[in-house]
Short mmCIF file of C-alpha atoms and ligand atoms in Angstrom, two decimals:
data_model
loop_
_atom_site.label_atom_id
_atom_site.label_comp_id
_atom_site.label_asym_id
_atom_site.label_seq_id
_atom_site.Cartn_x
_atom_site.Cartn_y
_atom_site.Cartn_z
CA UNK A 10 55.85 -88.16 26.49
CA UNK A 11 59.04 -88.22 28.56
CA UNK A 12 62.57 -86.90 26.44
CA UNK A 13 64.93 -89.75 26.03
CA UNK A 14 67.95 -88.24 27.08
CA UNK A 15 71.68 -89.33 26.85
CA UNK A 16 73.93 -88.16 29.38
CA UNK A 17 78.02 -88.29 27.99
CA UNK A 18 80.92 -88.29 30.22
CA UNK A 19 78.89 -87.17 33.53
CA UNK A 20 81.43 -86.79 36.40
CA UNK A 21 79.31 -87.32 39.26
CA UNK A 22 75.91 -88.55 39.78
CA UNK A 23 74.68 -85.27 39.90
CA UNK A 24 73.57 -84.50 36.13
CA UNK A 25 71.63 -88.03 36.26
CA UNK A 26 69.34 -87.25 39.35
CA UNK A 27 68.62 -83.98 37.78
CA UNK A 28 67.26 -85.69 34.47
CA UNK A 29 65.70 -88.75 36.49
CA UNK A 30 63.72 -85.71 38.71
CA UNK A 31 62.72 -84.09 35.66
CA UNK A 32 61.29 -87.46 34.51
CA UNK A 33 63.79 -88.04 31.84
CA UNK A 34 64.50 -90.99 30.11
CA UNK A 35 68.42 -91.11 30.47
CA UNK A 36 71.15 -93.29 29.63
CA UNK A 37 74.57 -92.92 30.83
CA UNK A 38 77.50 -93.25 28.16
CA UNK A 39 81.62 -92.44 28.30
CA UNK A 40 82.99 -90.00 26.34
CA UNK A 41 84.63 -92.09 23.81
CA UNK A 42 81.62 -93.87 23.03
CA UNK A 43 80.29 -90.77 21.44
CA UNK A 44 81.77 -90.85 18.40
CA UNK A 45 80.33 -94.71 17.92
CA UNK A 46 77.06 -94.04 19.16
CA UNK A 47 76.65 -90.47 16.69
CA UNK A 48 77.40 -92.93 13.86
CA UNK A 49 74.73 -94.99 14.22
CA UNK A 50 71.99 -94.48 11.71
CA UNK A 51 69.15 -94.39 14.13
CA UNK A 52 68.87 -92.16 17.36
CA UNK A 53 67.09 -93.47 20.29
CA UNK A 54 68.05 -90.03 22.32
CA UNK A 55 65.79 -86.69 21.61
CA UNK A 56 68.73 -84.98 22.90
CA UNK A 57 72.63 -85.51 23.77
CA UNK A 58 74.01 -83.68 27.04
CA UNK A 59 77.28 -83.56 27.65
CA UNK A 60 79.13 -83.27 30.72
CA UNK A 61 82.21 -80.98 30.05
CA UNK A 62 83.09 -79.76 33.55
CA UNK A 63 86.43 -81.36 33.59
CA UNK A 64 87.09 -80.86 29.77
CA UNK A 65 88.94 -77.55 27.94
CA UNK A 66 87.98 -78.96 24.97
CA UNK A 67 84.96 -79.93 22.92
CA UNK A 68 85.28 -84.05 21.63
CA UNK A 69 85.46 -83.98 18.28
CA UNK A 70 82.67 -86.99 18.11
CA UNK A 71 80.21 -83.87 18.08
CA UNK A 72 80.71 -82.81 14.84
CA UNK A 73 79.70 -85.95 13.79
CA UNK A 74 76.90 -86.18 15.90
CA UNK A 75 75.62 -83.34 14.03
CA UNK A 76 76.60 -83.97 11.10
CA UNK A 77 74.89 -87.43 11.07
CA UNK A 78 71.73 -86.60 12.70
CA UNK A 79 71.12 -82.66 12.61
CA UNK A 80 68.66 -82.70 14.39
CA UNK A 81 69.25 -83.84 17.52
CA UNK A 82 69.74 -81.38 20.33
CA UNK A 83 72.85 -81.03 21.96
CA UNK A 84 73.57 -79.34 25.76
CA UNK A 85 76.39 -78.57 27.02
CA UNK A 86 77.10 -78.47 30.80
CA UNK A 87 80.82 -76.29 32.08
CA UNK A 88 82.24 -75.07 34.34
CA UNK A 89 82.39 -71.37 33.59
CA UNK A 90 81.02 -69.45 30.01
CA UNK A 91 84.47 -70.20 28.23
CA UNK A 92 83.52 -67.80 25.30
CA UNK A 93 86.37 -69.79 22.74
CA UNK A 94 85.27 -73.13 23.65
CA UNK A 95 81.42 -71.40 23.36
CA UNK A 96 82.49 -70.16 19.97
CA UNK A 97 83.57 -73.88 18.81
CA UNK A 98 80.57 -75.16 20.17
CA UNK A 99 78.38 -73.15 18.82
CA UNK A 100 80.06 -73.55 15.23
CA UNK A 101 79.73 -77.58 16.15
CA UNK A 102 76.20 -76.97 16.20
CA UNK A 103 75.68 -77.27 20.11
CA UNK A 104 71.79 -75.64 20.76
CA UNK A 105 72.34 -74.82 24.87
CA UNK A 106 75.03 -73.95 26.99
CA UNK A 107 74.49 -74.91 30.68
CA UNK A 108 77.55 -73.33 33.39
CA UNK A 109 77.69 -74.49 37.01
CA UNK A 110 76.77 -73.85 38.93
CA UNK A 111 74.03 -76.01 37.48
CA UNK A 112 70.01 -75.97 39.14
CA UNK A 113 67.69 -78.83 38.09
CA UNK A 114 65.40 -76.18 36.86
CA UNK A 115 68.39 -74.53 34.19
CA UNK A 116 68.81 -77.80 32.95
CA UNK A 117 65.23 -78.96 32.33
CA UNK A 118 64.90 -75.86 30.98
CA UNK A 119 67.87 -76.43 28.50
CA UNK A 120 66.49 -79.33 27.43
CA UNK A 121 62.89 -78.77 27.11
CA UNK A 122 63.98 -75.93 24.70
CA UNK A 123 65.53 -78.58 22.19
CA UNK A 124 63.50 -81.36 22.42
CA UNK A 125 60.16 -79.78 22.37
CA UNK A 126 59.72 -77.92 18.89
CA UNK A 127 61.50 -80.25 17.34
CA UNK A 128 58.68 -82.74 17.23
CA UNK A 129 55.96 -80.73 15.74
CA UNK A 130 57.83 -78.14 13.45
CA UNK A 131 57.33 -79.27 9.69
CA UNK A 132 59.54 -77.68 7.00
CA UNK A 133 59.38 -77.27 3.43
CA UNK A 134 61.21 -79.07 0.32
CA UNK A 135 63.99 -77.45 -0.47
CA UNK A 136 65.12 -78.08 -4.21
CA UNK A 137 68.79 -77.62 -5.01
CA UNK A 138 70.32 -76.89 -8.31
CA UNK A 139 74.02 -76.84 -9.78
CA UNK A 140 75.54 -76.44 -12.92
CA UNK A 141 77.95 -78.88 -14.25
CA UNK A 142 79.80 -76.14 -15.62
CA UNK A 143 79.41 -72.41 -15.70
CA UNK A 144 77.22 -71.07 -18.26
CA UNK A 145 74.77 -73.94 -18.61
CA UNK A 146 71.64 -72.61 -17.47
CA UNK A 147 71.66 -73.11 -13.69
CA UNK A 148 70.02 -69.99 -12.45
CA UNK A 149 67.73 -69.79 -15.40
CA UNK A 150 65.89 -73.22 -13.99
CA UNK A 151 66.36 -72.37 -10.41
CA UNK A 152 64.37 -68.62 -11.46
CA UNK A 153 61.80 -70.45 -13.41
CA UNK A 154 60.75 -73.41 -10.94
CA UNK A 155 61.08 -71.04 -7.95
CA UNK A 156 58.69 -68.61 -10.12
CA UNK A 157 56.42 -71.43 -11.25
CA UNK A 158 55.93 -73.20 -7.84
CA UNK A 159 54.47 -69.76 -6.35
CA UNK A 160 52.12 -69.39 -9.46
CA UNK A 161 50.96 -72.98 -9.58
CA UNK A 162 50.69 -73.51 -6.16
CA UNK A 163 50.15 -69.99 -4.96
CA UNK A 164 52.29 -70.84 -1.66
CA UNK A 165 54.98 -68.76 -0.06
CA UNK A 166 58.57 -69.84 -2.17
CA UNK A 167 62.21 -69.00 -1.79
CA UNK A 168 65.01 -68.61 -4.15
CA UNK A 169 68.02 -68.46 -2.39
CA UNK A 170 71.58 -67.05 -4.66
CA UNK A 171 73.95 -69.17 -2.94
CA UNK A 172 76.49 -67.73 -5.07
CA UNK A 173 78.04 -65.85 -1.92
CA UNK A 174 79.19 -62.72 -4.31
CA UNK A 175 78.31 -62.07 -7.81
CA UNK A 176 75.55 -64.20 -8.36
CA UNK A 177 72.88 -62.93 -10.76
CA UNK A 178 69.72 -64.33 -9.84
CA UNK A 179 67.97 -60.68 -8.46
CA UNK A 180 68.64 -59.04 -12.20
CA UNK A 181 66.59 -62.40 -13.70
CA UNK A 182 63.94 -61.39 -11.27
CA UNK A 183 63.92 -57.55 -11.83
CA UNK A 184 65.15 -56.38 -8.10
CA UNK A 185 67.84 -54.76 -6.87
CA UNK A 186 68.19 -56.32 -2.79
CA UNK A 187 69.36 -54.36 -0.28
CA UNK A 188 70.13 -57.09 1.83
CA UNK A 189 72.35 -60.60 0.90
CA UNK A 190 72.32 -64.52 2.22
CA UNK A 191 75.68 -62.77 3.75
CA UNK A 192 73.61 -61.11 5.69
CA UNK A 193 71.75 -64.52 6.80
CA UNK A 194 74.54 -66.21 7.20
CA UNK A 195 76.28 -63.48 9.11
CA UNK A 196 73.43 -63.03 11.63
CA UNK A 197 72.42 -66.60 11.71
CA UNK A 198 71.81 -67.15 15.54
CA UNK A 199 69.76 -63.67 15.50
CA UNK A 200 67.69 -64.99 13.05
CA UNK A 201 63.59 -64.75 13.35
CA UNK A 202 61.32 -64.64 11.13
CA UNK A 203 60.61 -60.57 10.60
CA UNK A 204 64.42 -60.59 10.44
CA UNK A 205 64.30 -62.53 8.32
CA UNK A 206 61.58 -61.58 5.97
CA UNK A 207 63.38 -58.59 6.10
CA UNK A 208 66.79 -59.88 4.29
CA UNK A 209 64.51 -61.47 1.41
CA UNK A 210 63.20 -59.19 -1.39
CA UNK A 211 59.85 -59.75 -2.98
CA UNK A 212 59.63 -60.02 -6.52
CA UNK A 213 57.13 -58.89 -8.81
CA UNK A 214 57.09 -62.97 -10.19
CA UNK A 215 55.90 -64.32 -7.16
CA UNK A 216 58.97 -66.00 -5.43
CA UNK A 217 60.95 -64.27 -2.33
CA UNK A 218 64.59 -63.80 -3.19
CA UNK A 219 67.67 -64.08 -0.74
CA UNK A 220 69.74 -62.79 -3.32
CA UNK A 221 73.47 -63.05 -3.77
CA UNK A 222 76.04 -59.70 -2.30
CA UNK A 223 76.87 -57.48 -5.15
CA UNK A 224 80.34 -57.00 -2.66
CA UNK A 225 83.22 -59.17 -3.29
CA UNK A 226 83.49 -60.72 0.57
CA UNK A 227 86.25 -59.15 2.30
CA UNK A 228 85.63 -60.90 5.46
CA UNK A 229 85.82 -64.67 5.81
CA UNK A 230 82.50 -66.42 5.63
CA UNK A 231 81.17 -69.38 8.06
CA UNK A 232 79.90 -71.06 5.01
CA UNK A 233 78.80 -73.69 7.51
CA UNK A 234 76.23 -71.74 8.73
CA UNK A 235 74.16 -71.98 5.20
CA UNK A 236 72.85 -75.38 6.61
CA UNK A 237 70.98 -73.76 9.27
CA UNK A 238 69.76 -71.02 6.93
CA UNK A 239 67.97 -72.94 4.29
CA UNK A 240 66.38 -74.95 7.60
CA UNK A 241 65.47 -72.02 8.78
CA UNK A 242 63.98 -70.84 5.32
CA UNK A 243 62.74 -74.34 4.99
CA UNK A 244 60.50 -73.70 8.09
CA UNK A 245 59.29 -70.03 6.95
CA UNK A 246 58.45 -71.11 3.56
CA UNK A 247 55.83 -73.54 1.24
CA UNK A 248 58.82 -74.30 -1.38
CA UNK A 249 62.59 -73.24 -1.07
CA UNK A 250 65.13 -73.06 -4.28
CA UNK A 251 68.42 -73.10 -4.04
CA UNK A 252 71.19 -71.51 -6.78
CA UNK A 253 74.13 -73.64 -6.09
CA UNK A 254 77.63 -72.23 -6.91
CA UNK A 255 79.18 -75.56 -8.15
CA UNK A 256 82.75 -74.87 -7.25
CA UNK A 257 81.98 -74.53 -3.65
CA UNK A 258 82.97 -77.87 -1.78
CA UNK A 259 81.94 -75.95 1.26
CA UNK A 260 78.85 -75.18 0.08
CA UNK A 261 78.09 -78.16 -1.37
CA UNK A 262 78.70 -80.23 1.88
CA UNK A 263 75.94 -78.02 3.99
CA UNK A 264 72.71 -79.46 2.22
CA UNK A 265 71.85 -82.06 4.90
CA UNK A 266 67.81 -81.50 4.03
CA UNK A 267 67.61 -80.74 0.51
CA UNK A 268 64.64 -82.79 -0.87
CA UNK A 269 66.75 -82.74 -4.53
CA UNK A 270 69.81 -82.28 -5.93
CA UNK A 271 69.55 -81.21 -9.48
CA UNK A 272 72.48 -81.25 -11.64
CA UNK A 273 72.21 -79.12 -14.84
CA UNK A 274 74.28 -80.14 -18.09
CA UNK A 275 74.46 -79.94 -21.55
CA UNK A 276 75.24 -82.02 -24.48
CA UNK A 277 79.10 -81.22 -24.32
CA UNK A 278 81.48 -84.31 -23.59
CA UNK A 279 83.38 -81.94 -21.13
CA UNK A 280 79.96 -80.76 -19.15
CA UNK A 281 78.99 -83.84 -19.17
CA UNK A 282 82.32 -85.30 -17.33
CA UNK A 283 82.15 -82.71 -15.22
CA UNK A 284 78.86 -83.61 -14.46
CA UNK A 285 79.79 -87.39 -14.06
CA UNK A 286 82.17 -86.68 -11.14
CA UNK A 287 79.83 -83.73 -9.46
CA UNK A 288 77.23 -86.18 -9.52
CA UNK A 289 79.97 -89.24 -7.76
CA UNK A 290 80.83 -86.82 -5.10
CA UNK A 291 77.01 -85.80 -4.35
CA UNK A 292 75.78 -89.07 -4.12
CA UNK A 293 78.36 -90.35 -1.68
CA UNK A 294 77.95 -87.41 0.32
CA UNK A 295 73.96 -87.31 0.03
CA UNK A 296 73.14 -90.96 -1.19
CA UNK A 297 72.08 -91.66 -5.15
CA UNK A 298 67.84 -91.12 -4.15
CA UNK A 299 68.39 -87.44 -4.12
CA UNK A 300 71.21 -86.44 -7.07
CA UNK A 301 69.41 -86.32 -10.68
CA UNK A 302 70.11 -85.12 -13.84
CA UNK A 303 68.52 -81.98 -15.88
CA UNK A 304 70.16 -81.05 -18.97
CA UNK A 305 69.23 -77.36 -20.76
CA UNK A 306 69.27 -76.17 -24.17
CA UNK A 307 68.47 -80.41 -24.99
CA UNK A 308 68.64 -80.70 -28.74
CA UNK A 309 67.54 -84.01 -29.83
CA UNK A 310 70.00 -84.16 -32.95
CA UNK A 311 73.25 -83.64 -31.04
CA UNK A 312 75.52 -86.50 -30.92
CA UNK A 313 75.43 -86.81 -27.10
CA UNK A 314 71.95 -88.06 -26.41
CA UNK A 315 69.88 -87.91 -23.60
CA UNK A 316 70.76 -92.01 -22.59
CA UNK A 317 74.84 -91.37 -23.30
CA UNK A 318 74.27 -88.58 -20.42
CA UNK A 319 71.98 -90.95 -18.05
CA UNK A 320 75.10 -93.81 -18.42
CA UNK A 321 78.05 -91.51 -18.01
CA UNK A 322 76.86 -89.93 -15.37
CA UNK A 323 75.22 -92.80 -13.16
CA UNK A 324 72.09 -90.80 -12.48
CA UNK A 325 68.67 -90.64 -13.81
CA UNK A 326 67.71 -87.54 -15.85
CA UNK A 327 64.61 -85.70 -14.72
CA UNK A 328 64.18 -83.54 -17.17
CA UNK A 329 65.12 -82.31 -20.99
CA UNK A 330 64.55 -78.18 -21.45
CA UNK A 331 64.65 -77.33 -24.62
CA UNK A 332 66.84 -74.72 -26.25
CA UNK A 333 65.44 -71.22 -26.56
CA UNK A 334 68.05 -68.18 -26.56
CA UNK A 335 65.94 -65.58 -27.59
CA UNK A 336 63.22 -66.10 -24.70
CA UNK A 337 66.07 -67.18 -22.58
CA UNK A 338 68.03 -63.66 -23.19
CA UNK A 339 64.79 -61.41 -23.55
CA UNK A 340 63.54 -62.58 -20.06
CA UNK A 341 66.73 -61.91 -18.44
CA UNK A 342 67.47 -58.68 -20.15
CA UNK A 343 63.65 -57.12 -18.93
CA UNK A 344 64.33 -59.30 -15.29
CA UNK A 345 60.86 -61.16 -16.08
CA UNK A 346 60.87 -65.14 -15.74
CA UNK A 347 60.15 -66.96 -19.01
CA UNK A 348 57.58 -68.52 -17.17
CA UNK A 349 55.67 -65.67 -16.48
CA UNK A 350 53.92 -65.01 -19.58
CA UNK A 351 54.55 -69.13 -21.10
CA UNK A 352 54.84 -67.93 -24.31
CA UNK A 353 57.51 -70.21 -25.35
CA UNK A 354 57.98 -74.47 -25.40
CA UNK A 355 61.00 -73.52 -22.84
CA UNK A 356 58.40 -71.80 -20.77
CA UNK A 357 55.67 -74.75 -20.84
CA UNK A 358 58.67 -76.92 -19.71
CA UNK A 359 59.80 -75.64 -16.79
CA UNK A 360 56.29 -75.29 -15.53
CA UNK A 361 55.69 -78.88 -16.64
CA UNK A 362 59.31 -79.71 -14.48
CA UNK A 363 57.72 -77.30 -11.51
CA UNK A 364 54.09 -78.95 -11.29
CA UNK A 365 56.11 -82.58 -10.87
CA UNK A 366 58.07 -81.47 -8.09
CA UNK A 367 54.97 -79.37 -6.28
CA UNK A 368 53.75 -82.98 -5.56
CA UNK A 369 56.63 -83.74 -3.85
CA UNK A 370 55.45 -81.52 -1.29
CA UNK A 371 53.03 -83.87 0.37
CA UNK A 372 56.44 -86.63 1.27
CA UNK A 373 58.85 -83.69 2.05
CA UNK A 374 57.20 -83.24 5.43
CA UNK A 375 60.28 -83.49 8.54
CA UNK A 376 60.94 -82.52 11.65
CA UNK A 377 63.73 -79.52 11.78
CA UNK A 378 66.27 -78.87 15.07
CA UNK A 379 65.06 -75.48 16.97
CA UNK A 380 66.93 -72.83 17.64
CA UNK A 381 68.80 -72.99 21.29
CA UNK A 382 70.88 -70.68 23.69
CA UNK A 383 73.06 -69.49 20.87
CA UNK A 384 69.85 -68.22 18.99
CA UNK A 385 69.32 -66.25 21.83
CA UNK A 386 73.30 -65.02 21.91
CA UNK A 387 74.20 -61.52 20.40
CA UNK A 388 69.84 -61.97 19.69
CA UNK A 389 67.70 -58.87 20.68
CA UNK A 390 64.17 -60.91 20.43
N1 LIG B 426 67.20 -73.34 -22.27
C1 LIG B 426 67.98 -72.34 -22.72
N2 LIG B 426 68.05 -72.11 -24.05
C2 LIG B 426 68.84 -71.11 -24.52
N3 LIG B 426 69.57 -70.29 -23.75
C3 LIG B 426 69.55 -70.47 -22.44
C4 LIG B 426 68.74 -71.49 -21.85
N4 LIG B 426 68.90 -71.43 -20.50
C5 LIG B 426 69.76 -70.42 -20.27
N5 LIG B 426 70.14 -69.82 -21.42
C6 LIG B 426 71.07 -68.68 -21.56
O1 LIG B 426 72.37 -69.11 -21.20
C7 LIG B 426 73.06 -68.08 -20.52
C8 LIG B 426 73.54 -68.60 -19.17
O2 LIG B 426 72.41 -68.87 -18.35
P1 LIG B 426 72.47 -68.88 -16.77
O3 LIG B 426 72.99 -67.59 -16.25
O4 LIG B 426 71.16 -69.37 -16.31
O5 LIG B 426 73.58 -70.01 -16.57
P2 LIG B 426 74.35 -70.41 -15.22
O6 LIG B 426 74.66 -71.85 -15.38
O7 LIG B 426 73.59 -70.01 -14.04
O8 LIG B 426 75.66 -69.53 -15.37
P3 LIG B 426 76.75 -69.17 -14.23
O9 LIG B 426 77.71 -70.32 -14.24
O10 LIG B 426 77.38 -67.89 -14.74
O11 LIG B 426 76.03 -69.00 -12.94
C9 LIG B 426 72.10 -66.92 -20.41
O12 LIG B 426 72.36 -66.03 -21.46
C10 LIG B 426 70.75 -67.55 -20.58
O13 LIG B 426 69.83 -66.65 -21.10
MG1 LIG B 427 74.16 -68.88 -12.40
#
């Protein structure tokens, strides 16, 4: 099937006849029709090349051409490897990086890297959760359904501590990682999968972990690189979980493919505000289909009841875990998942939670952008 191709800003007819040889299917837009056409909600083009031989800077359209539609390839054709402007591009999400002077056979190539496994790579559901507040119970679900998806469903699964330093997920699982999603983020465009596999630490549970740094970061972190790391994960996994730190705008704006968006309260007035305006910002960001409600340590005789939550905050609530501190605190002080021996109501819930959103697997099923030129930068494959 031939690539629909759209060419931006070429300056000469040159760009075109190499597409049209290559048996392309191209159309020919201006520059400042980028940023209208990347906000359309439907993509007729497989991938976007640009023409920025007579440019020193990237448009700024492209970010939201990749933020809109991620996975759309994007080439760039210069005139010489800039390395700043390659460094903003390559943060902008650009795949390929074409420099004149420019063959037919470069290009093609170019393309037919970000066009082709894009329509036959499948990735996983990827199942996000974030605490209201601090304290609620966040990582204690996100252990527990990453745990129970690999035991019901016996398939590969991720947690991923997104809590860039200090989170506590690996001493809930009983490891001690040597490696960090700093580490993923940090090597992003080197990443393959026995690098990979080689960042994550395997529990004695069942679920991989990409565990939080134990270091405070020092160094500034290109937090919008997690987007490409949980697609990544999403494509070397059955089932991904993510540990959201909720205090993290950053963070929270990089979770273009998340399946769900979980957000954990209580029965506290002030949790559940909190959770009222986390959930307003998440479903304008992500539309209302994918932000729910879970609310831990539910007691059914508190004043705030499980309806008062579902109306203040706007969202539906998925599911009520009861209260257990004594399981709670035992499995975390011996780093074994409740859910591991399901000794406990608290236990039989999240399992109950896990097997629902197991058969979610079957929709999640959606083609992911490949990795381009920059993959292969700084990359000993
Ligand atoms: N359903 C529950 N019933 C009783 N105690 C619970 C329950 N879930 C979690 N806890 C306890 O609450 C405490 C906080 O849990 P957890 O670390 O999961 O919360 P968190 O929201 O991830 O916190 P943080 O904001 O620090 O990341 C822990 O002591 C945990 O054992
Ligand atoms: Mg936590």
């Amino acid at each position: 099937m031939a690539s629909n191709i759209t060419l931006v800003g070429a300056r000469d007819r040159q760009l075109l006849e190499f597409l049209r040889i290559a048996g392309m299917n191209v159309s020919s837009i201006a520059m400042a029709d980028l940023e209208r056409i990347a906000l359309s909600t439907e993509l007729a083009a497989d991938a976007f090349v640009i023409d920025l031989r007579n440019q020193d800077e990237l448009p700024s359209a492209l970010a939201v051409l990749k933020r809109q539609h991620p996975a759309v390839g994007i080439v760039i054709v210069a005139s010489t490897l800039d390395a700043s402007l390659m460094l903003d591009a390559m943060r902008a999400g650009v795949n390929e990086w074409v420099s004149e002077p420019v063959t037919q056979v470069e290009l093609k190539t170019a393309i037919d890297r970000v066009v082709q496994p894009r329509q036959s790579v499948a990735t996983a559901p990827v199942f996000a959760f974030v605490g209201a507040k601090g304290g609620v119970g966040t990582t204690t679900i996100a252990v527990n359904v990453a745990t129970a998806l690999r035991r019901l469903t016996t398939k590969k699964t991720l947690l991923m501590d997104l809590n860039l330093a200090c989170g506590d997920a690996a001493l809930f699982l009983g490891v001690e990682p040597r490696f960090s999603v700093l580490d993923a983020i940090e090597n992003r465009h080197r990443l393959d999968s026995a690098f990979f596999h080689g960042l994550v630490a395997q529990t004695k549970a069942g679920p991989d972990l990409l565990a939080s740094s134990d270091r405070a970061t020092l160094r500034p972190v290109d937090v919008r690189e997690v987007s490409g790391v949980i697609d990544f994960a999403a494509r070397e996994y059955a089932f991904v979980v993510l540990d959201l730190p909720r205090a993290d705008a950053m963070m929270l704006d990089q979770l273009e493919h998340v399946t769900s968006l979980t957000i954990v309260a209580n029965q506290e007035l002030a949790t559940v505000r909190s959770a009222a305006r986390l959930a307003s910002a998440l479903r304008q960001r992500y539309g209302g289909g994918r932000v729910n409600i879970a609310v831990s340590r539910y007691d059914k005789t508190s004043d705030i009841g499980k309806d008062d939550i579902a109306r203040t905050v706007g969202s539906p609530i998925k599911h009520l875990f009861p209260s257990d501190y004594r399981a709670a605190v035992e499995a975390l002080n011996v780093g074994k998942p409740m859910v591991v021996d399901n000794h406990t109501r608290l236990a039989a819930s999240f399992i109950e939670f896990s097997r629902g959103l197991s058969g979610q697997a079957e929709t999640a099923a959606e083609t992911s952008k490949p990795v381009g030129i920059f993959g292969r930068f700084g990359a000993k494959r």
